Tab-separated table of C-alpha atoms and ligand atoms in Angstrom:
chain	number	residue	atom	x	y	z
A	1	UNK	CA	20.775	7.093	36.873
A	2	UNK	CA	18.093	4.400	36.577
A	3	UNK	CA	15.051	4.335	34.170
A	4	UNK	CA	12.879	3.861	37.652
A	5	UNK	CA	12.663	7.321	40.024
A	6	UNK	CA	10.323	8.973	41.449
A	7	UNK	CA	9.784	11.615	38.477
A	8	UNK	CA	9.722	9.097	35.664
A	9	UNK	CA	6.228	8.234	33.678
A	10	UNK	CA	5.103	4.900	33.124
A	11	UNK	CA	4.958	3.498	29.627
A	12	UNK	CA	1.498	3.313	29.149
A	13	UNK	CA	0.786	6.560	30.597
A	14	UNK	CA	3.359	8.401	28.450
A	15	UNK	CA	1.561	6.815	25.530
A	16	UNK	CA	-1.862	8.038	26.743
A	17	UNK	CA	-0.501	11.683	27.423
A	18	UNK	CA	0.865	11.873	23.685
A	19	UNK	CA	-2.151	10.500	22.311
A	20	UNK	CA	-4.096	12.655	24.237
A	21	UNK	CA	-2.251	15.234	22.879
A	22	UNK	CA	-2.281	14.791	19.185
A	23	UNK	CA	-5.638	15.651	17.261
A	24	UNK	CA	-6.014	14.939	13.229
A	25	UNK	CA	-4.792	18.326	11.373
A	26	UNK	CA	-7.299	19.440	8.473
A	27	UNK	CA	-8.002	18.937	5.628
A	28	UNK	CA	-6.901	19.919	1.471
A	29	UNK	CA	-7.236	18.743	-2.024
A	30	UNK	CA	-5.222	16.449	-3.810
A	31	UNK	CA	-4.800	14.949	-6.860
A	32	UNK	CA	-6.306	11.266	-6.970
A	33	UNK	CA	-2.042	9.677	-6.765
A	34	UNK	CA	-1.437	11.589	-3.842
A	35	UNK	CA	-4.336	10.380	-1.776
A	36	UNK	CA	-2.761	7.222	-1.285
A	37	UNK	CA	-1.939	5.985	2.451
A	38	UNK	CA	-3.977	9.181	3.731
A	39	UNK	CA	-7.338	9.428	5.203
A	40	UNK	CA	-10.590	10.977	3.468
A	41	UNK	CA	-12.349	13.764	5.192
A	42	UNK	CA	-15.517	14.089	3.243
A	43	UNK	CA	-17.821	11.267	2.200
A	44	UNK	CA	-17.327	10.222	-1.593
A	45	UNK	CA	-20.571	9.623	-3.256
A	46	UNK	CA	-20.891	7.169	-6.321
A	47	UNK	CA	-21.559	10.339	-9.499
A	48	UNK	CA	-23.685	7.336	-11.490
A	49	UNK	CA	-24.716	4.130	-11.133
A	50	UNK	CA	-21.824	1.515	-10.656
A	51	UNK	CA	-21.881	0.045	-12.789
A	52	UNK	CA	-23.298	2.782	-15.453
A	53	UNK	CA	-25.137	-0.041	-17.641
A	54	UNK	CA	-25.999	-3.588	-17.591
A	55	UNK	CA	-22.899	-5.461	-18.624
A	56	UNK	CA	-21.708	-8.499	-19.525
A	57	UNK	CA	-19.305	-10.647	-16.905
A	58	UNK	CA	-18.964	-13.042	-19.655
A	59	UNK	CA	-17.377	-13.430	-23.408
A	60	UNK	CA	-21.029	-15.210	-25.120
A	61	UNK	CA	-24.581	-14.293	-26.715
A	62	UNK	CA	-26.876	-11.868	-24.715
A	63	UNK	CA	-29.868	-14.171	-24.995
A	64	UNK	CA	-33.407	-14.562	-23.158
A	65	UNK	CA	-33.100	-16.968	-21.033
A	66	UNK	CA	-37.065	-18.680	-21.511
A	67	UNK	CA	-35.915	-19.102	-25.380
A	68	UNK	CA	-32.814	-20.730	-24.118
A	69	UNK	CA	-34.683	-23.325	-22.129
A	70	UNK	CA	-37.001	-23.427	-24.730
A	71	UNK	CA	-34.081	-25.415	-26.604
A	72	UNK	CA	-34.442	-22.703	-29.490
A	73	UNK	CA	-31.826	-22.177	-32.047
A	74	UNK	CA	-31.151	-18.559	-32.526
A	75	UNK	CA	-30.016	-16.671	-35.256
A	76	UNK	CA	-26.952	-13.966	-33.851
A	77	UNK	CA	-28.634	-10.143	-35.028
A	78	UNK	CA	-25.352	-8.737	-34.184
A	79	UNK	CA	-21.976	-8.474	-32.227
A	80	UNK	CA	-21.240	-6.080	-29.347
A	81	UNK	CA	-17.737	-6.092	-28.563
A	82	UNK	CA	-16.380	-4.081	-25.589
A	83	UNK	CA	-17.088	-0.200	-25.883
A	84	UNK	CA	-19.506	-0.561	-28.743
A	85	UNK	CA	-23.359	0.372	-28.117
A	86	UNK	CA	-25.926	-2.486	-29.228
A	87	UNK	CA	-27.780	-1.164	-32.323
A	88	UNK	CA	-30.534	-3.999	-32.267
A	89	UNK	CA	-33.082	-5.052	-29.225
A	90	UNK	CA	-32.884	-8.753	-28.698
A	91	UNK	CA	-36.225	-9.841	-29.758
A	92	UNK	CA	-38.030	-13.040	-28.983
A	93	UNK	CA	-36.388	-16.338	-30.270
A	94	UNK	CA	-32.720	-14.176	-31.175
A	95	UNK	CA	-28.917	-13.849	-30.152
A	96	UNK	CA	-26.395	-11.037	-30.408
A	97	UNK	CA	-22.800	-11.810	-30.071
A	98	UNK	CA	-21.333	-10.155	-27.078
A	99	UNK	CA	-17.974	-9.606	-24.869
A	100	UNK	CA	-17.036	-9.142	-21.725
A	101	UNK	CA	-17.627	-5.480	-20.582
A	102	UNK	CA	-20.146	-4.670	-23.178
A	103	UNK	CA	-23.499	-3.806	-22.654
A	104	UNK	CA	-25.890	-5.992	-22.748
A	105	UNK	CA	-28.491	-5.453	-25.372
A	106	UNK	CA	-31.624	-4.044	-25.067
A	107	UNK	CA	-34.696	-7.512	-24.769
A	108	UNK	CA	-32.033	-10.023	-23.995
A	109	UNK	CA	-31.787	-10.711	-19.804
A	110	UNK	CA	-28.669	-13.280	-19.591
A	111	UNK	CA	-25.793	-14.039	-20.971
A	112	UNK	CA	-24.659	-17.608	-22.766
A	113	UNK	CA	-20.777	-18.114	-22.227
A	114	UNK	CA	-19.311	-19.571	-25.688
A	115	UNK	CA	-18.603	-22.812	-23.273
A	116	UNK	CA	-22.204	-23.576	-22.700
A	117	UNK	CA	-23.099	-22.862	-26.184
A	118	UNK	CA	-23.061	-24.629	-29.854
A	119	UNK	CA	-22.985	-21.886	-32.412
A	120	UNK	CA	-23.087	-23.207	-36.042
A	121	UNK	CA	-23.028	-20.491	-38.712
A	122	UNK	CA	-24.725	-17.306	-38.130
A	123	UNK	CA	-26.493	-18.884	-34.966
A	124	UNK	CA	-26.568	-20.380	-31.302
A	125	UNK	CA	-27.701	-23.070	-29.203
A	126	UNK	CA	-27.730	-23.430	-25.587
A	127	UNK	CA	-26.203	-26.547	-24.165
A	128	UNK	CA	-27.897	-26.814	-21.121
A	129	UNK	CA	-30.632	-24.418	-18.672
A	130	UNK	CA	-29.751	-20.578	-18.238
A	131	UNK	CA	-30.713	-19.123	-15.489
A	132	UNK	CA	-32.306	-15.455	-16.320
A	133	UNK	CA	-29.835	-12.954	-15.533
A	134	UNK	CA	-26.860	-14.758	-15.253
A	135	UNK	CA	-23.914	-13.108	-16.044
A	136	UNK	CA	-25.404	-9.593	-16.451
A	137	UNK	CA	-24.096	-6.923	-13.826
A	138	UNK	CA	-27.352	-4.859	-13.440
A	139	UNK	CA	-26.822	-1.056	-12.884
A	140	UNK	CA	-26.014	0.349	-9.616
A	141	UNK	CA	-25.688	-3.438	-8.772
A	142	UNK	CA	-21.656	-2.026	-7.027
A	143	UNK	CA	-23.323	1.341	-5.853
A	144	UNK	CA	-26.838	3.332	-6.846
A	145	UNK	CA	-25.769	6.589	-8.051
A	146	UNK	CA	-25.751	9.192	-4.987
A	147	UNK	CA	-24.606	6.299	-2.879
A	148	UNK	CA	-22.008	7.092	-0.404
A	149	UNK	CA	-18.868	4.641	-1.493
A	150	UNK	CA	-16.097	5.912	0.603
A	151	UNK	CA	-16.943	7.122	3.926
A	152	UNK	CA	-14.928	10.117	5.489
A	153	UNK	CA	-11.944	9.014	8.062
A	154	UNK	CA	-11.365	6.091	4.901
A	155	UNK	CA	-7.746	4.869	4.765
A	156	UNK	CA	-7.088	5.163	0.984
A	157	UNK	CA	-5.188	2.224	-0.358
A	158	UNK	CA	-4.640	0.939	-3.998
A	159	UNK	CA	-8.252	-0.711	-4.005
A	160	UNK	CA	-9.766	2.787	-2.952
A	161	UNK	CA	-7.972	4.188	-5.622
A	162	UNK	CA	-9.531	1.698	-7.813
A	163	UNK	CA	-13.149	3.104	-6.360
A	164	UNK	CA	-12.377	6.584	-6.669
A	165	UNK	CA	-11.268	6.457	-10.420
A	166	UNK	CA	-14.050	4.496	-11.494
A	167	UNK	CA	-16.430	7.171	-10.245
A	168	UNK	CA	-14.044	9.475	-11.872
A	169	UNK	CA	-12.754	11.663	-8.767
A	170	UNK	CA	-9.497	13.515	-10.599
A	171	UNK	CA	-9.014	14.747	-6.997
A	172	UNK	CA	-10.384	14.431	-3.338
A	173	UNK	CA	-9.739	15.756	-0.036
A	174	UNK	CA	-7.292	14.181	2.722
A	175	UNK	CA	-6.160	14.806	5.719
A	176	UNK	CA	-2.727	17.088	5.280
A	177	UNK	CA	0.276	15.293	6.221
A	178	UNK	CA	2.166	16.728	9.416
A	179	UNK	CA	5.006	18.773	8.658
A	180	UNK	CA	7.943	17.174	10.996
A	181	UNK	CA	10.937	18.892	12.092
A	182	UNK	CA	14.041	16.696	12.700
A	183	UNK	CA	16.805	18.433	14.576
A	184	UNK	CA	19.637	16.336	15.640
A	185	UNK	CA	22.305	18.096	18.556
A	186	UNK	CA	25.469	17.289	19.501
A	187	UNK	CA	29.450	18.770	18.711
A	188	UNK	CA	30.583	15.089	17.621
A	189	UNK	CA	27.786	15.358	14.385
A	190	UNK	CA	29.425	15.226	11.124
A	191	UNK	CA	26.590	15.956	8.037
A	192	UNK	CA	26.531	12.750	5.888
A	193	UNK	CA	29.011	12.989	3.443
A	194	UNK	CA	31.745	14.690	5.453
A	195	UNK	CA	34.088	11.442	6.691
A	196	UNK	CA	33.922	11.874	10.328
A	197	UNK	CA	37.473	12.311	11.994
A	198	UNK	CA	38.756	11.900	16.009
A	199	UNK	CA	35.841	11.656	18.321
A	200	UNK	CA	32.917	12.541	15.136
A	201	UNK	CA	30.603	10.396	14.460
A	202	UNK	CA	27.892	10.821	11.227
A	203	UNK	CA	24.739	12.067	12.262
A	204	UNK	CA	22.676	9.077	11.177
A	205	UNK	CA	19.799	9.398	13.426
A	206	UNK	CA	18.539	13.055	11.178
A	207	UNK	CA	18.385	10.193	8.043
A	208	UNK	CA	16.419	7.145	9.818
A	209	UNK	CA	13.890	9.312	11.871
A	210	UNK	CA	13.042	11.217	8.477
A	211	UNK	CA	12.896	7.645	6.941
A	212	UNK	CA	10.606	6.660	9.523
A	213	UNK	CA	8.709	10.163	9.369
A	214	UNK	CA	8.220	9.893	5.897
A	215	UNK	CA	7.031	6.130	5.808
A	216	UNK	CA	4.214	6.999	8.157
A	217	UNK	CA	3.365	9.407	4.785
A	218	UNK	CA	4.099	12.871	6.820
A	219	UNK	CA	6.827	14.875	5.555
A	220	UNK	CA	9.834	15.447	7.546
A	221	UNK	CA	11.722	18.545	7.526
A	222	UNK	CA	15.613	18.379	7.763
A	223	UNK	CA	17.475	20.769	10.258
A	224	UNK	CA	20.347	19.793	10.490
A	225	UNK	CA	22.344	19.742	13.554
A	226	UNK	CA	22.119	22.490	17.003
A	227	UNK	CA	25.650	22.338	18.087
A	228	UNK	CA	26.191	22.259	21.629
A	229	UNK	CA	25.600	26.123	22.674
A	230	UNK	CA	22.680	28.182	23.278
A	231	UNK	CA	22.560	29.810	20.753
A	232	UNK	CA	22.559	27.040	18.011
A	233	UNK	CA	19.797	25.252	19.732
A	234	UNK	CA	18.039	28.799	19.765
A	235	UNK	CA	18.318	29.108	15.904
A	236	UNK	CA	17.369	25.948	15.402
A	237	UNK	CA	14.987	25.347	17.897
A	238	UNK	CA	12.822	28.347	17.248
A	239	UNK	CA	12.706	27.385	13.356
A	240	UNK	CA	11.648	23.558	14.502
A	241	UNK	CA	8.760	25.165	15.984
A	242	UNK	CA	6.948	26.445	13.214
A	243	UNK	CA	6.464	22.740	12.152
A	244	UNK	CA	3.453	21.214	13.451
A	245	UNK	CA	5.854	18.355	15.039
A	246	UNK	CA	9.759	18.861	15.964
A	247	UNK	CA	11.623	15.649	16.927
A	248	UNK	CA	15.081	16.453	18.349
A	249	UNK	CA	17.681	13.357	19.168
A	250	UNK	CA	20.219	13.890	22.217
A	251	UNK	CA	20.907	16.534	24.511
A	252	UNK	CA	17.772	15.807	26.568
A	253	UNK	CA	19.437	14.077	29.914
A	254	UNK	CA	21.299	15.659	32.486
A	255	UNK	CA	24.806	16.054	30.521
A	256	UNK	CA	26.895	19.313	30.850
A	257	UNK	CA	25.833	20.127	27.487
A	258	UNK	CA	22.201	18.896	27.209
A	259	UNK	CA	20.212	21.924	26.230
A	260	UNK	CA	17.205	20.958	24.511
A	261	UNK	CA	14.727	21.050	27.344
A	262	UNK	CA	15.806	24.355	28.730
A	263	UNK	CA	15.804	25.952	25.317
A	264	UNK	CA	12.234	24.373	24.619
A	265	UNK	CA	10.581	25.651	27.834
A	266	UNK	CA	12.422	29.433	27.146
A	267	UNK	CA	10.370	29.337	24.116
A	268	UNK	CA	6.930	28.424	25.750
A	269	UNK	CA	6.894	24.447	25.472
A	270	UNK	CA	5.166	22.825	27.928
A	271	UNK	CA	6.854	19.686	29.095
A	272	UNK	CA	4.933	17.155	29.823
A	273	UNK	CA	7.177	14.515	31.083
A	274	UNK	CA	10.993	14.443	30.673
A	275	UNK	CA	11.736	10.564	31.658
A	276	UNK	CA	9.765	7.690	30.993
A	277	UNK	CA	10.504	3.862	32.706
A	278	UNK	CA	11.356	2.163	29.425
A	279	UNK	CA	14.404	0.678	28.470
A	280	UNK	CA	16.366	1.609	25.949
A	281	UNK	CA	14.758	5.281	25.748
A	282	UNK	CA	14.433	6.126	29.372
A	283	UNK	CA	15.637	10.215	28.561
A	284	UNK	CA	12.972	11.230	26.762
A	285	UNK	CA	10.841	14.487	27.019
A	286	UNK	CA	7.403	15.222	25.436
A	287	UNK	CA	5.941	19.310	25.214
A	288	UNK	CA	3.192	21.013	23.669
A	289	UNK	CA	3.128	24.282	22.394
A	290	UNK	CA	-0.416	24.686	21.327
A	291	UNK	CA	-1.266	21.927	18.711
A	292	UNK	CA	1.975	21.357	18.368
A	293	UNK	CA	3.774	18.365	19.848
A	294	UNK	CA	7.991	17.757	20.536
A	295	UNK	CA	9.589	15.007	21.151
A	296	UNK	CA	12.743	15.328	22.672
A	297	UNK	CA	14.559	11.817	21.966
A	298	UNK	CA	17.612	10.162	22.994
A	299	UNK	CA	20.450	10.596	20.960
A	300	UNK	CA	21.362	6.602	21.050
A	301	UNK	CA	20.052	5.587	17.560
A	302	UNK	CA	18.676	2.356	18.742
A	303	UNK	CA	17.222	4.304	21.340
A	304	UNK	CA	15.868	7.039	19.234
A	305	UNK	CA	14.435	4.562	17.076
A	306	UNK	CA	12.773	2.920	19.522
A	307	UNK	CA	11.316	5.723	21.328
A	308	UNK	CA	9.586	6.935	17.825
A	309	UNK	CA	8.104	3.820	17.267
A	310	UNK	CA	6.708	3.713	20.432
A	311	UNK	CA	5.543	6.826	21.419
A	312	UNK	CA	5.856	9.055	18.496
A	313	UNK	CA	4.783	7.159	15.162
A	314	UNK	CA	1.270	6.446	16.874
A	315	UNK	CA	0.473	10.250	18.021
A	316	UNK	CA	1.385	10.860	13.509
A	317	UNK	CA	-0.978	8.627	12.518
A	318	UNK	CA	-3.358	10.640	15.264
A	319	UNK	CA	-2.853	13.462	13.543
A	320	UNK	CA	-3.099	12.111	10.201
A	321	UNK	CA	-6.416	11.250	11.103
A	322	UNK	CA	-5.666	7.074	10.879
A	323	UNK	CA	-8.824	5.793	13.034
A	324	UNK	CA	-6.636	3.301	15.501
A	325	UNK	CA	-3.294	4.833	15.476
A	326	UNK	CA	-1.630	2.288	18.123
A	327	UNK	CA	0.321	-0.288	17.067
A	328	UNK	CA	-1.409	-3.569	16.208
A	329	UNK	CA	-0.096	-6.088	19.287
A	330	UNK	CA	-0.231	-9.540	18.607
A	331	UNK	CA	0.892	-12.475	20.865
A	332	UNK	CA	4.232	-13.930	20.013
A	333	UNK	CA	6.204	-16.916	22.901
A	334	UNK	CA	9.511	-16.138	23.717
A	335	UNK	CA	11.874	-18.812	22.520
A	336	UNK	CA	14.330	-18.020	25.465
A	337	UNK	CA	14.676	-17.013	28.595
A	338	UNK	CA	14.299	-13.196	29.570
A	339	UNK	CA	15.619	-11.321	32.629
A	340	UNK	CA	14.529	-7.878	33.091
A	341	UNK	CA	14.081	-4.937	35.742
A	342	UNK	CA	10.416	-5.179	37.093
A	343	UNK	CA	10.210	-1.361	37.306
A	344	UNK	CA	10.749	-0.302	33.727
A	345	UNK	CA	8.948	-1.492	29.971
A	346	UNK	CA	11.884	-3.177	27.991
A	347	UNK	CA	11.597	-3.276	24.316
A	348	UNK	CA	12.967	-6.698	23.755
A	349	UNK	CA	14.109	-6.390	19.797
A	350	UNK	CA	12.815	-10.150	18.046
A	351	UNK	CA	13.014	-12.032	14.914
A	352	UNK	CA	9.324	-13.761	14.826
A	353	UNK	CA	8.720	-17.295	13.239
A	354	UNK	CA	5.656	-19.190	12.658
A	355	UNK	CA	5.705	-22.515	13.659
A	356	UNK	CA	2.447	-24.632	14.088
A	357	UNK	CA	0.262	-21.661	13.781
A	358	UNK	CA	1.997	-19.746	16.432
A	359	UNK	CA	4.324	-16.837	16.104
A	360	UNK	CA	7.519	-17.198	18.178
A	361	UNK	CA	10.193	-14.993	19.460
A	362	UNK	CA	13.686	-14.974	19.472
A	363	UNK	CA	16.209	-12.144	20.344
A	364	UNK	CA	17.330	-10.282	17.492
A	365	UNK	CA	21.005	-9.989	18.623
A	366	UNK	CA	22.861	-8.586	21.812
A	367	UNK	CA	20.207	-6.423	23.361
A	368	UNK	CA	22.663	-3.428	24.358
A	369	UNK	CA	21.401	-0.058	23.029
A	370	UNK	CA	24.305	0.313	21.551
A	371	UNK	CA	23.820	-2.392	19.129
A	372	UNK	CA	22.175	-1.054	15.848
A	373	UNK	CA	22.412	-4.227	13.945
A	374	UNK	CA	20.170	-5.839	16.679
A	375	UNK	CA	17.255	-3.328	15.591
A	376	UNK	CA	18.298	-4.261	12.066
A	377	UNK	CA	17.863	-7.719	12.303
A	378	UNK	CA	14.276	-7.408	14.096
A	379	UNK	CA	11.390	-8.110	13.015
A	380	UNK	CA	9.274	-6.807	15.649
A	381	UNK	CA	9.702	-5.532	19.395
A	382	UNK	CA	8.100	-7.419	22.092
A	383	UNK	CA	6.875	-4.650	25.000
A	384	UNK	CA	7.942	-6.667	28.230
A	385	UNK	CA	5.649	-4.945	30.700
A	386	UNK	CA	6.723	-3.345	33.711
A	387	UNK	CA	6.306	-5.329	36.996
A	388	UNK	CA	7.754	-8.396	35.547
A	389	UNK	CA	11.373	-9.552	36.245
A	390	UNK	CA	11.667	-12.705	34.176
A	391	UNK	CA	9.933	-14.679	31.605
A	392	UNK	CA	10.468	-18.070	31.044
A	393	UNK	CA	10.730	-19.905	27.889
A	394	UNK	CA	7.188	-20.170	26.033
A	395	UNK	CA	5.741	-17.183	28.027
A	396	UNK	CA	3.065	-15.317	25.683
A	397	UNK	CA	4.192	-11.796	25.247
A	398	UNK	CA	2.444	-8.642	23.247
A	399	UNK	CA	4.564	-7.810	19.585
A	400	UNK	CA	4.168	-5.232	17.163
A	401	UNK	CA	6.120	-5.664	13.654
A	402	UNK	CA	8.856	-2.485	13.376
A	403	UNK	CA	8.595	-0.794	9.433
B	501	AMP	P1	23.316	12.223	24.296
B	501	AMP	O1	21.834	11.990	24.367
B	501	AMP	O2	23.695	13.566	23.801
B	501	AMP	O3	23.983	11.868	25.588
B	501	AMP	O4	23.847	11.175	23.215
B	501	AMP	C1	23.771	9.792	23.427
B	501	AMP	C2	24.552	9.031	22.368
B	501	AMP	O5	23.946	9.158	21.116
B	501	AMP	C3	25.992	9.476	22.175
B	501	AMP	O6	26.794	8.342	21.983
B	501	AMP	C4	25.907	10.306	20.915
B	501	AMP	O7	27.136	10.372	20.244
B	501	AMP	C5	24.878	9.546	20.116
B	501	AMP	N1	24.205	10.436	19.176
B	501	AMP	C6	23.721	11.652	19.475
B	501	AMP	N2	23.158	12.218	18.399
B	501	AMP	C7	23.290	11.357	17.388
B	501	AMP	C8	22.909	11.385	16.015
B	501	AMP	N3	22.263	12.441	15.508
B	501	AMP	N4	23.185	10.325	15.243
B	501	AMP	C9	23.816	9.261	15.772
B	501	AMP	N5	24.201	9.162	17.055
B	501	AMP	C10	23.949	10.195	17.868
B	502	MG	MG1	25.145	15.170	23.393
């Protein structure tokens, strides 16, 4: 059977239908370490003024700057390292010592780095004109106390991090990570570990879609394997569903023993589509049951792969409340030749190379599904749209990076 028909879904639609589908889950409080790659839902105001006092930027003399360009020599009152309070305002025609990070003393409006100075004995010179306030963060100068800092739908990386400990935030609230159930079906399985004898094969799709779940920052949840009767896809099927995602891989075409979709609808699933005109990944269902949302993948591992990538990962990060959740395309020219059927999307697996300020393309390996390597080698995928048969060498086509 061919990845065109009458009752398959175009690419782009079966993208819009997921997305459509998937709305950000809500929210709970973490600790500040476990905010990282997830999404604020409240605002995060600044608690004080950022920063909290006027500080040196500069290892020097907190000095006036008119006595400076006066060409006064000043006799140093006192030193203010970093973490000590000045004891002593900086009066007319005098110097205190000072470090980086330490606040600047009371009178004195700039700061005099030891390179522009002469200091002789217990006293300073400047070399040349200082301008008043130079090197003096005023308060608040970052962020006024009150401020919002951190908006809410925020992507929290390690420089938010940075933001949120300096105004002290022990914890803050995210977006909850989806819980995703991976169920992989099929009599050949062996569980990783057991050496797989005869026709077995190891079930190595369960490990690289709960890699993948868990690199989006969502947590997968391992089932195991639904061995090829009703009943095991039943048992496992119905415990998949409590999750708010369940990804299965195989059993979803029209083989003797492919039970997924009829077990998913007994149980209330709406399907929404059950092919789409890609290539690899053409078998490959999509249901709702309320909020939540299963996949039904292929159980080809390149095609499994693939088919998260494209149509899963982005409806995650949906629901993980990431603000664009597609995959950033880019243009990338094919180093090659490529002949494909105009009526399906082909996920062209590339290695991508910069040359002269452009990126370019070249295949990966062999692209047969059943070639894993040729997914390991890539760098990206190039989406070859449908109603295109063949590209020609330098044609500009859209990539995403894969991991
Ligand atoms: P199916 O979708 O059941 O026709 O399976 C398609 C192909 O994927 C067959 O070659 C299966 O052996 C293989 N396959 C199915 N499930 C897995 C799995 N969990 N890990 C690796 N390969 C699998
Ligand atoms: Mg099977």
């Amino acid at each position: 059977m061919g990845g065109q028909g009458k009752n398959s879904t175009a690419f782009e639609e079966a993208k819009k239908i997921i997305l459509d589908s998937a709305a950000r889950l809500d929210g709970e409080t973490v600790e500040l370490m476990e905010s990282l790659g997830r999404v604020l839902t409240r605002d995060v105001a600044a608690p004080w003024n950022l920063p909290r006092f006027a500080t040196s930027a500069m290892d020097g003399f907190a000095v006036r700057a008119e006595d400076c360009n006066a060409g006064l020599t000043l006799p140093v009152i006192e030193f203010v390292p970093a973490g000590a309070w000045p004891t002593k305002t900086v009066e007319k025609g005098t110097a205190a010592r000072i470090m980086t990070g330490a606040p600047v003393s009371e009178g004195a409006d700039s700061v005099l780095p030891f390179e522009d100075a002469t200091a002789e004995g217990e006293t300073v010179r400047a070399n040349g004109a200082v301008k008043p306030g130079q090197n003096v963060r005023r308060p608040g100068e970052d962020a006024q106390a009150g401020e919002v800092v951190l908006g809410a739908g925020r992507l929290i990386r390690a420089e938010e991090i940075n933001l949120l400990a300096t105004c002290g935030k022990t914890q803050v609230e995210v977006v909850r990570r989806p819980r995703v159930a991976i169920l992989s079906t099929g009599d050949e399985l062996v569980t990783l570990g057991e050496t797989p004898v005869k026709a077995q094969i190891v079930n190595s799709n369960a490990y690289s879609l709960a890699a993948a779940v868990r690199a989006l920052g969502a947590e997968p949840v391992m089932l195991g394997i639904a061995r090829d009767t009703l009943e095991s896809h039943r048992e496992k099927i119905s415990e998949g569903l409590k999750c708010d995602v369940l990804i299965t891989s195989a059993g979803v075409s029209v083989g003797d023993k492919d039970f997924v979709r009829r077990v998913l609808e007994e149980m209330g699933v709406r399907i929404q589509f059950e092919r789409v005109r890609v290539r690899p990944g053409k078998a490959m269902a999509f249901g709702k049951l309320g909020t939540k949302l299963v996949f039904g993948l292929p159980g080809n591992p390149v095609s499994s792969m693939l088919s998260f990538t494209e149509f899963a990962a982005p409806s995650l990060r949906k629901m993980m409340g990431v603000a664009s959740p597609r995959d950033q395309m880019f243009e990338a020219e094919l180093c090659h030749e490529v002949k494909k059927k105009s009526d399906l999307t082909f996920f062209l697996r590339v290695k991508l190379e910069m040359s002269e300020g452009r990126w370019l393309a070249s295949n990966s390996g062999v692209q047969e599904t059943g070639r894993v390597r040729t997914l390991v080698e890539a760098d990206a995928v190039a989406v070859l749209p449908e109603g295109v048969e063949h590209f020609a060498i330098g044609a500009r086509v859209p990539v995403h990076w894969l991991g």
